[in-house]
Short mmCIF file of C-alpha atoms in Angstrom, two decimals:
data_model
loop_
_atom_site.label_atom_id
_atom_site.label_comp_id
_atom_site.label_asym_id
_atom_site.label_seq_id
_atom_site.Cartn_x
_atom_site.Cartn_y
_atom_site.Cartn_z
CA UNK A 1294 117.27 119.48 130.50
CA UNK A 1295 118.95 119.89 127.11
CA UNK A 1296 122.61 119.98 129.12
CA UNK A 1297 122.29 116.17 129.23
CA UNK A 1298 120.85 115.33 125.97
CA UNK A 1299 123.29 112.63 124.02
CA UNK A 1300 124.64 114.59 121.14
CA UNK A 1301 125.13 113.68 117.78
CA UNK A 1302 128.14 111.04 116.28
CA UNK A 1303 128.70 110.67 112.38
CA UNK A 1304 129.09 106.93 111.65
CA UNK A 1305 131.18 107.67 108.94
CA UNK A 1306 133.74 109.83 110.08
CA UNK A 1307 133.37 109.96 114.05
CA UNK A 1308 132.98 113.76 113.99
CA UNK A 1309 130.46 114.58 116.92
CA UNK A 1310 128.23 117.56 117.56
CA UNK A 1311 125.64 119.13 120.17
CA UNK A 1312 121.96 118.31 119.93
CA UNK A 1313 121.61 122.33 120.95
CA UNK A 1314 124.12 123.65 118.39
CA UNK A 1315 124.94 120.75 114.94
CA UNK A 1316 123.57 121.24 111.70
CA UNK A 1317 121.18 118.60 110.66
CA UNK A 1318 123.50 116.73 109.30
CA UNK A 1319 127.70 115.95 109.32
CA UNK A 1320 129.27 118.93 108.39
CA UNK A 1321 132.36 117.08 106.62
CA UNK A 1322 130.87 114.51 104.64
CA UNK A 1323 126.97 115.58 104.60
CA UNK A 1324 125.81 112.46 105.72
CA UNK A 1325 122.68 111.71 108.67
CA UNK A 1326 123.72 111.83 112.34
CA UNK A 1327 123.48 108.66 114.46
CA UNK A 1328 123.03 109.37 118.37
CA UNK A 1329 126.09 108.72 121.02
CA UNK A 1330 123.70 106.74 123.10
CA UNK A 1331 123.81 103.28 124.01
CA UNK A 1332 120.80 102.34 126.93
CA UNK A 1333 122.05 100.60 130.11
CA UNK A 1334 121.18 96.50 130.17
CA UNK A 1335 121.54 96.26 133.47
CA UNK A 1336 118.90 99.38 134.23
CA UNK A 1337 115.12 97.55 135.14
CA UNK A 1338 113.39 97.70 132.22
CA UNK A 1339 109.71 96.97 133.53
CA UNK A 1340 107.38 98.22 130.65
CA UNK A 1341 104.08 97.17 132.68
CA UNK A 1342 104.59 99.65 135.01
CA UNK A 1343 104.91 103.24 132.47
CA UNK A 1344 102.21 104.62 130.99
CA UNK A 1345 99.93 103.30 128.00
CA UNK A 1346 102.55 105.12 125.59
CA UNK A 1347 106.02 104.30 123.97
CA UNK A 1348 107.11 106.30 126.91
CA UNK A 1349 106.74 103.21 128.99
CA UNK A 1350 110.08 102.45 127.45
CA UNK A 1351 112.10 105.43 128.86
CA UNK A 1352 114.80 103.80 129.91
CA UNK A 1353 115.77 102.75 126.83
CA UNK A 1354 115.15 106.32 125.65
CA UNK A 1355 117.06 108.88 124.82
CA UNK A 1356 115.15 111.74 125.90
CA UNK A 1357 116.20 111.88 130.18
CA UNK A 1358 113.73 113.57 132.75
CA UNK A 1359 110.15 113.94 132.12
CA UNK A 1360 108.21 113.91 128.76
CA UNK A 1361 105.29 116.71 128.09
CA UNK A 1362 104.52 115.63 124.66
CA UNK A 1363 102.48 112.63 124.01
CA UNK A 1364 99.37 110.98 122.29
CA UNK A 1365 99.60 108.09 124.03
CA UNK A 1366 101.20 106.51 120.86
CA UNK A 1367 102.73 103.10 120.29
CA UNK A 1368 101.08 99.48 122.71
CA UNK A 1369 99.89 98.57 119.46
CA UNK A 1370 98.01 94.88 119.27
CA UNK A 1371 99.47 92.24 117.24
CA UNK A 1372 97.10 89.65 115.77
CA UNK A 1373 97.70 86.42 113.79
CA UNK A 1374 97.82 86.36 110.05
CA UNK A 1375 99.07 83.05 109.21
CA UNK A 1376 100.58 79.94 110.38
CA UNK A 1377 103.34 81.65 112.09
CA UNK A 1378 103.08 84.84 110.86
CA UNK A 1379 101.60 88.19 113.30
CA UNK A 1380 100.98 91.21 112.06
CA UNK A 1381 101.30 93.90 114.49
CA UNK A 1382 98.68 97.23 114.16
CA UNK A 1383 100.59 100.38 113.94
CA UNK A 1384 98.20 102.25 111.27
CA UNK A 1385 96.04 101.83 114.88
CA UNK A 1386 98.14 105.45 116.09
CA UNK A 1387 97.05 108.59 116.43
CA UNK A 1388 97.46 109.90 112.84
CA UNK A 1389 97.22 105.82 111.29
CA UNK A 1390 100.79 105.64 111.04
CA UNK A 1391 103.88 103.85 112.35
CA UNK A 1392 105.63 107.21 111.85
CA UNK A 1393 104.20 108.21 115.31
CA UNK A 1394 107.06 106.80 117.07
CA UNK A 1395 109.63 108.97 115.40
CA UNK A 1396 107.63 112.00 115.24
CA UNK A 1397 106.89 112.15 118.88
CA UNK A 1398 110.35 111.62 119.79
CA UNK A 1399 111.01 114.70 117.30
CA UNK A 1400 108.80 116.92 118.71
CA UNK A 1401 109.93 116.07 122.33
CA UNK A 1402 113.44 117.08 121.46
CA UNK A 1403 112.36 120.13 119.62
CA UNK A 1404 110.44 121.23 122.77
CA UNK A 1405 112.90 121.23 124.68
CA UNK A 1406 115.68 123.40 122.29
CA UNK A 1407 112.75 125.75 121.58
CA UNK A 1408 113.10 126.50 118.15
CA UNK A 1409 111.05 129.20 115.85
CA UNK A 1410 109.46 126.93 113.62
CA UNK A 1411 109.91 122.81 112.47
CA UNK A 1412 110.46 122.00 109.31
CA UNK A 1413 110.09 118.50 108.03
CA UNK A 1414 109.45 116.86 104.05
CA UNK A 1415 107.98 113.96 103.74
CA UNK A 1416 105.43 111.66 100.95
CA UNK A 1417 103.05 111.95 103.41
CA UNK A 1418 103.00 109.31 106.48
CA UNK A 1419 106.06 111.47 108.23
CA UNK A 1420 104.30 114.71 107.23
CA UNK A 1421 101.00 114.45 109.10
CA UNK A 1422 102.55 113.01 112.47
CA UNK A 1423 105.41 115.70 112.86
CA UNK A 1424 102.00 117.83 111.84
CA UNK A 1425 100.23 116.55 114.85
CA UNK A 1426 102.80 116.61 117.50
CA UNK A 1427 104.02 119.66 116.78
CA UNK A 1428 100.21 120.50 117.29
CA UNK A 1429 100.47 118.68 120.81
CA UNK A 1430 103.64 120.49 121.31
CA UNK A 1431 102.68 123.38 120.19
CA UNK A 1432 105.28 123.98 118.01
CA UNK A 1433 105.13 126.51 114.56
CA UNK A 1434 105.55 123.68 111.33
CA UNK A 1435 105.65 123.66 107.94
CA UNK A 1436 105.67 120.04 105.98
CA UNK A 1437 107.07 119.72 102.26
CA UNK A 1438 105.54 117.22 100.06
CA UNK A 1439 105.77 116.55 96.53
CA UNK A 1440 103.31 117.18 94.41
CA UNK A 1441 100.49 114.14 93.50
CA UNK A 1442 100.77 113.29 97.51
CA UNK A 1443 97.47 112.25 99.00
CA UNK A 1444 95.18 115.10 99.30
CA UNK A 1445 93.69 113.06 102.41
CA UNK A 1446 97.38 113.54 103.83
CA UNK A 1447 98.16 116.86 103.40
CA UNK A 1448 94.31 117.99 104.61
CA UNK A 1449 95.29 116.09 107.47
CA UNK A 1450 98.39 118.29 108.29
CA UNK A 1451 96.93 121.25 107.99
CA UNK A 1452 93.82 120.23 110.06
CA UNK A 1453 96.66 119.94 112.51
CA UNK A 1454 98.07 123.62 111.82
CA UNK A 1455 100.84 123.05 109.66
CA UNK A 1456 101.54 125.07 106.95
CA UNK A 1457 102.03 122.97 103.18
CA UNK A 1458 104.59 123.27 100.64
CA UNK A 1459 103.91 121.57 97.51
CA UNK A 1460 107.31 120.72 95.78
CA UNK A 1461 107.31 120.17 92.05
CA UNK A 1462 109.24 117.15 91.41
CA UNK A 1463 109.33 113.90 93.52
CA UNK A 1464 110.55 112.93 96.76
CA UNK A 1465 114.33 113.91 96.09
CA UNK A 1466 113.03 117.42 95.00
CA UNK A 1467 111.06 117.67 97.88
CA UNK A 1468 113.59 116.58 100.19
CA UNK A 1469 116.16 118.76 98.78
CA UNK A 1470 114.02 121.82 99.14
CA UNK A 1471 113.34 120.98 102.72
CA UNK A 1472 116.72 120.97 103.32
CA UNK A 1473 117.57 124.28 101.92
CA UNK A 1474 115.20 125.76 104.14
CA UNK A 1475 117.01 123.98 107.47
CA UNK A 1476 119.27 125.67 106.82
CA UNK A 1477 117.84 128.90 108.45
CA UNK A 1478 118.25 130.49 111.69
CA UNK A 1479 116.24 128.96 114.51
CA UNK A 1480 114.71 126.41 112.30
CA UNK A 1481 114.58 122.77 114.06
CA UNK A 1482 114.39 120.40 110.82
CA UNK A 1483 112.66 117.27 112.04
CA UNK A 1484 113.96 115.20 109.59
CA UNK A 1485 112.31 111.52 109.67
CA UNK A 1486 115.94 110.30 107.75
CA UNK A 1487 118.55 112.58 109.24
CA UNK A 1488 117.45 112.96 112.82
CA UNK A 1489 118.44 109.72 114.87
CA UNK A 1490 116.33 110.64 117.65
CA UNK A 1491 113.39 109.09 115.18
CA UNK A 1492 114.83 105.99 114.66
CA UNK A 1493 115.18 105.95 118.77
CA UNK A 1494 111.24 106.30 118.46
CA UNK A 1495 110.41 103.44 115.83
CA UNK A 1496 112.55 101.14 117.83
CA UNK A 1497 109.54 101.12 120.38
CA UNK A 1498 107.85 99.26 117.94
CA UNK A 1499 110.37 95.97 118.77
CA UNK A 1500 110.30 96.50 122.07
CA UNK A 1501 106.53 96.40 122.06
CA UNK A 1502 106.60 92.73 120.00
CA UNK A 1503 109.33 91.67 122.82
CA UNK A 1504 106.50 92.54 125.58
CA UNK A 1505 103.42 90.69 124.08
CA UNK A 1506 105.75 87.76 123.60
CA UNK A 1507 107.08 87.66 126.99
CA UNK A 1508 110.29 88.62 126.99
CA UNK A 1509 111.44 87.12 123.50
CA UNK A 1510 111.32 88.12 119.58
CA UNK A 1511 110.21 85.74 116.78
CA UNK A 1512 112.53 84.31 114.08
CA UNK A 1513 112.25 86.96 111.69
CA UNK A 1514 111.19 90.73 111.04
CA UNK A 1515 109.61 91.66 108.23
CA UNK A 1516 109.99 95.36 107.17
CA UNK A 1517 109.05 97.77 104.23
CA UNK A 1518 112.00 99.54 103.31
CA UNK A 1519 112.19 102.95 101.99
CA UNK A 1520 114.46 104.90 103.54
CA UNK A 1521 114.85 102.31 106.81
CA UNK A 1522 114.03 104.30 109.55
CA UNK A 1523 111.79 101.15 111.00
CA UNK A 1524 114.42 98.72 109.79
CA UNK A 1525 117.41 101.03 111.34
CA UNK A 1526 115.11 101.19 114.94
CA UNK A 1527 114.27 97.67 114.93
CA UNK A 1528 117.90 96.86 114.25
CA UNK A 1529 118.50 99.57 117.17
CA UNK A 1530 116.34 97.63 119.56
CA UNK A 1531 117.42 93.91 118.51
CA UNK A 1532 120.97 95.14 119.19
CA UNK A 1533 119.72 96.40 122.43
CA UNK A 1534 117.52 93.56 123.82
CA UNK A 1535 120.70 91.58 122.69
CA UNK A 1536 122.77 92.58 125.80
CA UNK A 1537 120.09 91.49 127.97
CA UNK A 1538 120.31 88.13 126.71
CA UNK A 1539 117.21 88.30 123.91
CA UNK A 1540 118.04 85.87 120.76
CA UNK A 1541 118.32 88.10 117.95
CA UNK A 1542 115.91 88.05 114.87
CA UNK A 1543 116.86 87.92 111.00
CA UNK A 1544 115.70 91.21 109.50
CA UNK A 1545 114.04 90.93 106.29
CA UNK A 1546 113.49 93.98 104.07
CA UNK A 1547 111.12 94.57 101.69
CA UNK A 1548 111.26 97.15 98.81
CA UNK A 1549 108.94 97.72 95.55
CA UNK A 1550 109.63 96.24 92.68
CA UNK A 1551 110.21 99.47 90.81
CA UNK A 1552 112.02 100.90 93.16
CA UNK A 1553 114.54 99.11 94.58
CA UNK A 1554 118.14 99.95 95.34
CA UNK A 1555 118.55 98.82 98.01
CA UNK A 1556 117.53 94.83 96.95
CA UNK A 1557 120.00 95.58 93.55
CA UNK A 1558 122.49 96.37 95.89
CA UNK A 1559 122.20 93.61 98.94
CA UNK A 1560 121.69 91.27 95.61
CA UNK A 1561 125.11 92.50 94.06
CA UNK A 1562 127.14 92.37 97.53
CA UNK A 1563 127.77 95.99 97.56
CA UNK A 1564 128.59 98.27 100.77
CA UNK A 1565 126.44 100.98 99.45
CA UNK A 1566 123.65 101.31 96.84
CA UNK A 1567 123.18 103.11 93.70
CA UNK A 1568 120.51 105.69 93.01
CA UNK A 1569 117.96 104.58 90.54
CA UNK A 1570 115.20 106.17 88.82
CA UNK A 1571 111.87 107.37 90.58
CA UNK A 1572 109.33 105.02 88.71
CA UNK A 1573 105.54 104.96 89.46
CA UNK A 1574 104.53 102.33 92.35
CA UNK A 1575 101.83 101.83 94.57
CA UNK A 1576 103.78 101.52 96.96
CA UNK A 1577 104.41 105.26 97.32
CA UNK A 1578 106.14 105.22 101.23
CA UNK A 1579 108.77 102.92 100.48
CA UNK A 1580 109.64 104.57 96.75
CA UNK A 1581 113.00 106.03 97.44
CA UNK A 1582 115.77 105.98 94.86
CA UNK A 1583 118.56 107.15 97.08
CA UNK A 1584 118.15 106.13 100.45
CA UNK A 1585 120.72 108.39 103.08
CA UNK A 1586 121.29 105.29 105.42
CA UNK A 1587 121.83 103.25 102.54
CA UNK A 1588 125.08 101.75 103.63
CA UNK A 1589 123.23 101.35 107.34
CA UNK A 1590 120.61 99.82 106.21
CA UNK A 1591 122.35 97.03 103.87
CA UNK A 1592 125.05 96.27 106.97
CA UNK A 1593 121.83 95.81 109.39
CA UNK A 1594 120.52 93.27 107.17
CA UNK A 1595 123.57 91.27 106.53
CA UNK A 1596 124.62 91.43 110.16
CA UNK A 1597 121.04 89.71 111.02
CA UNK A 1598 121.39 86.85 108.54
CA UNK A 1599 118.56 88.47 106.34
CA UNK A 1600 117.42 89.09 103.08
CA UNK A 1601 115.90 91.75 100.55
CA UNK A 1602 112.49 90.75 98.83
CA UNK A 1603 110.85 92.94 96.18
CA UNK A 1604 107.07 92.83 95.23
CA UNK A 1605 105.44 94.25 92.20
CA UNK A 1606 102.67 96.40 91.81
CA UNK A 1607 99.83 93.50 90.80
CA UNK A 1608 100.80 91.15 94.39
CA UNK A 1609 100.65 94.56 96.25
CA UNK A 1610 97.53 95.53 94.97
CA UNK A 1611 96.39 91.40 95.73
CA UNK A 1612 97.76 91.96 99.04
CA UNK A 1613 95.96 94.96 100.27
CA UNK A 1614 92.49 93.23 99.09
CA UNK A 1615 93.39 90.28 100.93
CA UNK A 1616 94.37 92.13 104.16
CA UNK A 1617 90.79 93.99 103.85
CA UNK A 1618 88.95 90.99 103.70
CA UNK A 1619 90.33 89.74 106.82
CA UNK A 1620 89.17 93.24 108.29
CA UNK A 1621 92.71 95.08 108.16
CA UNK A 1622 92.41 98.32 105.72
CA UNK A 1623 95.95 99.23 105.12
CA UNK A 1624 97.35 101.17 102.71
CA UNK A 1625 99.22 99.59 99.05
CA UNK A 1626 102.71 100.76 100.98
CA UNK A 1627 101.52 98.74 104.38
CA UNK A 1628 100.60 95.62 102.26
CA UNK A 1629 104.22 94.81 101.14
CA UNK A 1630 105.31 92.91 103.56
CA UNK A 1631 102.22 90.24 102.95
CA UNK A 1632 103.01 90.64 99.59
CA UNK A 1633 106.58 89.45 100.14
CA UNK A 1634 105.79 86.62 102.77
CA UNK A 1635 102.14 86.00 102.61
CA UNK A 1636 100.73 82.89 101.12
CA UNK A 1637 100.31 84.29 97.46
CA UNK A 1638 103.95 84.89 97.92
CA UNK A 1639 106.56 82.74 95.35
CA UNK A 1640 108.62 79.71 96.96
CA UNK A 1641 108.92 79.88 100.99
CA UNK A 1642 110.52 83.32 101.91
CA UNK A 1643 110.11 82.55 105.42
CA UNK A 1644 111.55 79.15 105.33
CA UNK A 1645 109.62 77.73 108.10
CA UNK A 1646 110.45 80.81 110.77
CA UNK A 1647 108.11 82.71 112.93
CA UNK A 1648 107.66 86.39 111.88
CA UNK A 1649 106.14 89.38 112.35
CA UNK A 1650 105.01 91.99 110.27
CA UNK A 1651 103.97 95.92 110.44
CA UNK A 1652 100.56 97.19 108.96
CA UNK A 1653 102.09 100.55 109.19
CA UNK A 1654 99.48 102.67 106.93
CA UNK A 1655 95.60 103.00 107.27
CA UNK A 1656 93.84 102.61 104.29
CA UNK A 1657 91.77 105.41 105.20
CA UNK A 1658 94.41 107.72 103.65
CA UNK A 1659 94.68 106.06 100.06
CA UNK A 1660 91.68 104.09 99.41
CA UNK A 1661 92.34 100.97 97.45
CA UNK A 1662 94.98 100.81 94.98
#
């Protein structure tokens, strides 16, 4: 019942608001909501015994009572890259992307407030799974993208029903427009940046490497890093896992070359990172200039005893060949982790540590770069 959903908590200035009622986003200083939820440690947490679904999870969920929407997403396989490396599938969800495990949690909530119509911008990835679970949940929803974005992608989301706004501009136009548009009555925007219920989603994706490797979490976590919402949910879940007594990870973050603020910043010791310009890179997912959860994203890191790596466009481009030929398709933006720890990779980034890695993209929505 929406009554008991945890509501909404600013982590910059404490002000709080209700799930049913907020804005989608702090009225006073504009930023993205976290959630005023914190899962019990001591509540059983016996995965095995939930359904074939990130929902197996639940009580480390946000979302009480019972769920209606679901593609049985997430209990993705990990398989060995490397000497101590795993990659883990997630371009193996429903739409072939890791963005499932936000989106679902998205269109859960939105169910159950029972808006007009879902709004939600997005490169692509983001796009076609709010697309598709608002499909499941039968939910009215229009996606912005920018224009140039994968005509694969946006075919997808409209296969689903969605409607398609092409935005002129880049990603910060086509955010911005999205956003103006939130703004309107009985509009639920199902923002992939804004909306912490999504990062409650993608921190599935750590609980699911804690349950193939019985009960424990490698050295390190390799991440792409756009805007962070799989960095911010893994952080979520190795903060969780924490209290019951699992040895915490280093998080390390990965960002293109050309678009990097987040890696100038960590690099410079600043709190929070400058905007930079929107350059051309393969690596289209992770191309933000101005990441929102910025200043979250940078504290995450440093709090894990991680690092920021950056990869150019010529060892991404190596990197997805080299993932193909050992049968794993992913996108340029799903290769950058390999490109930033892989064995083509400069010096020893991994220093000797286990890791694992997302394949978050198929390459069934790009081709080869």
């Amino acid at each position: 019942m929406t009554h008991a959903l945890p509501g909404y908590l600013c982590p910059e200035d404490g002000t709080r608001g209700d799930v049913r009622t907020a804005p989608w986003c702090c009225p006073l200083c504009g930023g993205p909501w976290d959630l005023d939820f914190a899962p019990d440690p001591a509540a059983p947490l016996e995965p095995a015994a939930g359904p074939p679904s990130l929902w197996r999870y639940a009580p480390a969920l946000p979302l009480p009572g019972a769920f209606s929407v679901s593609l049985a997403e997430g209990h993705t396989p990990m398989v060995p890259l490397a000497e101590r490396i795993h990659a883990k599938l997630d371009y193996l969800m429903p739409t072939l992307s890791f963005k499932d495990r936000g989106a679902v949690m998205l269109a859960e909530l939105a169910r159950r407030l029972g808006p007009e119509r879902v709004i939600a911008d997005s490169s692509g990835n983001a796009g076609t799974s709010v697309a598709a679970y608002c499909a499941r949940a039968g939910l009215s929803c229009e996606v912005f993208v920018p224009e140039g974005t994968s005509v694969k992608k946006t075919e997808q989301m409209r296969a689903h029903g969605a409607a398609v706004r092409i935005v002129p501009g880049g990603r910060e136009a086509t955010a911005e427009a999205a956003r103006a548009a939130a703004d309107a009555p009985g509009v639920f925007y199902a923002s992939h940046v804004f909306n912490p219920y999504f990062l409650h989603g993608t921190k599935t994706y750590v609980y699911e490497i804690w349950e193939a490797l019985g009960g424990r979490l490698p050295d390190a976590l390799v991440v792409p890093v756009g805007n962070g919402t799989l960095l911010l949910g893994a952080a979520l879940a190795v903060e969780e896992l924490a209290r019951r007594g699992v040895r915490a990870p280093a998080l390390i973050a990965v960002q293109a070359q050309a678009v990097s603020p987040l890696a100038a910043a960590f690099a410079a010791g600043a709190e929070d990172a400058e905007p930079v310009a929107q350059l051309p890179t393969l690596a289209e997912g992770i191309a933000i200039p101005a990441p929102p959860r910025a200043r979250q994203i940078l504290a995450a890191v440093r709090k894990s005893g991680g690092t920021f790596l950056t990869v150019p466009d010529d060892r991404l481009r190596e990197a997805q060949r080299d993932l193909a030929r050992r049968g794993l398709f992913v996108e340029p933006t799903a290769a950058a982790c390999w490109a930033a720890v892989g064995p083509d990779a400069p010096g020893d980034p991994l220093q000797g540590r286990t890791a694992v890695l997302p394949l978050c993209g198929a390459g069934a929505k790009t081709g080869l770069a």
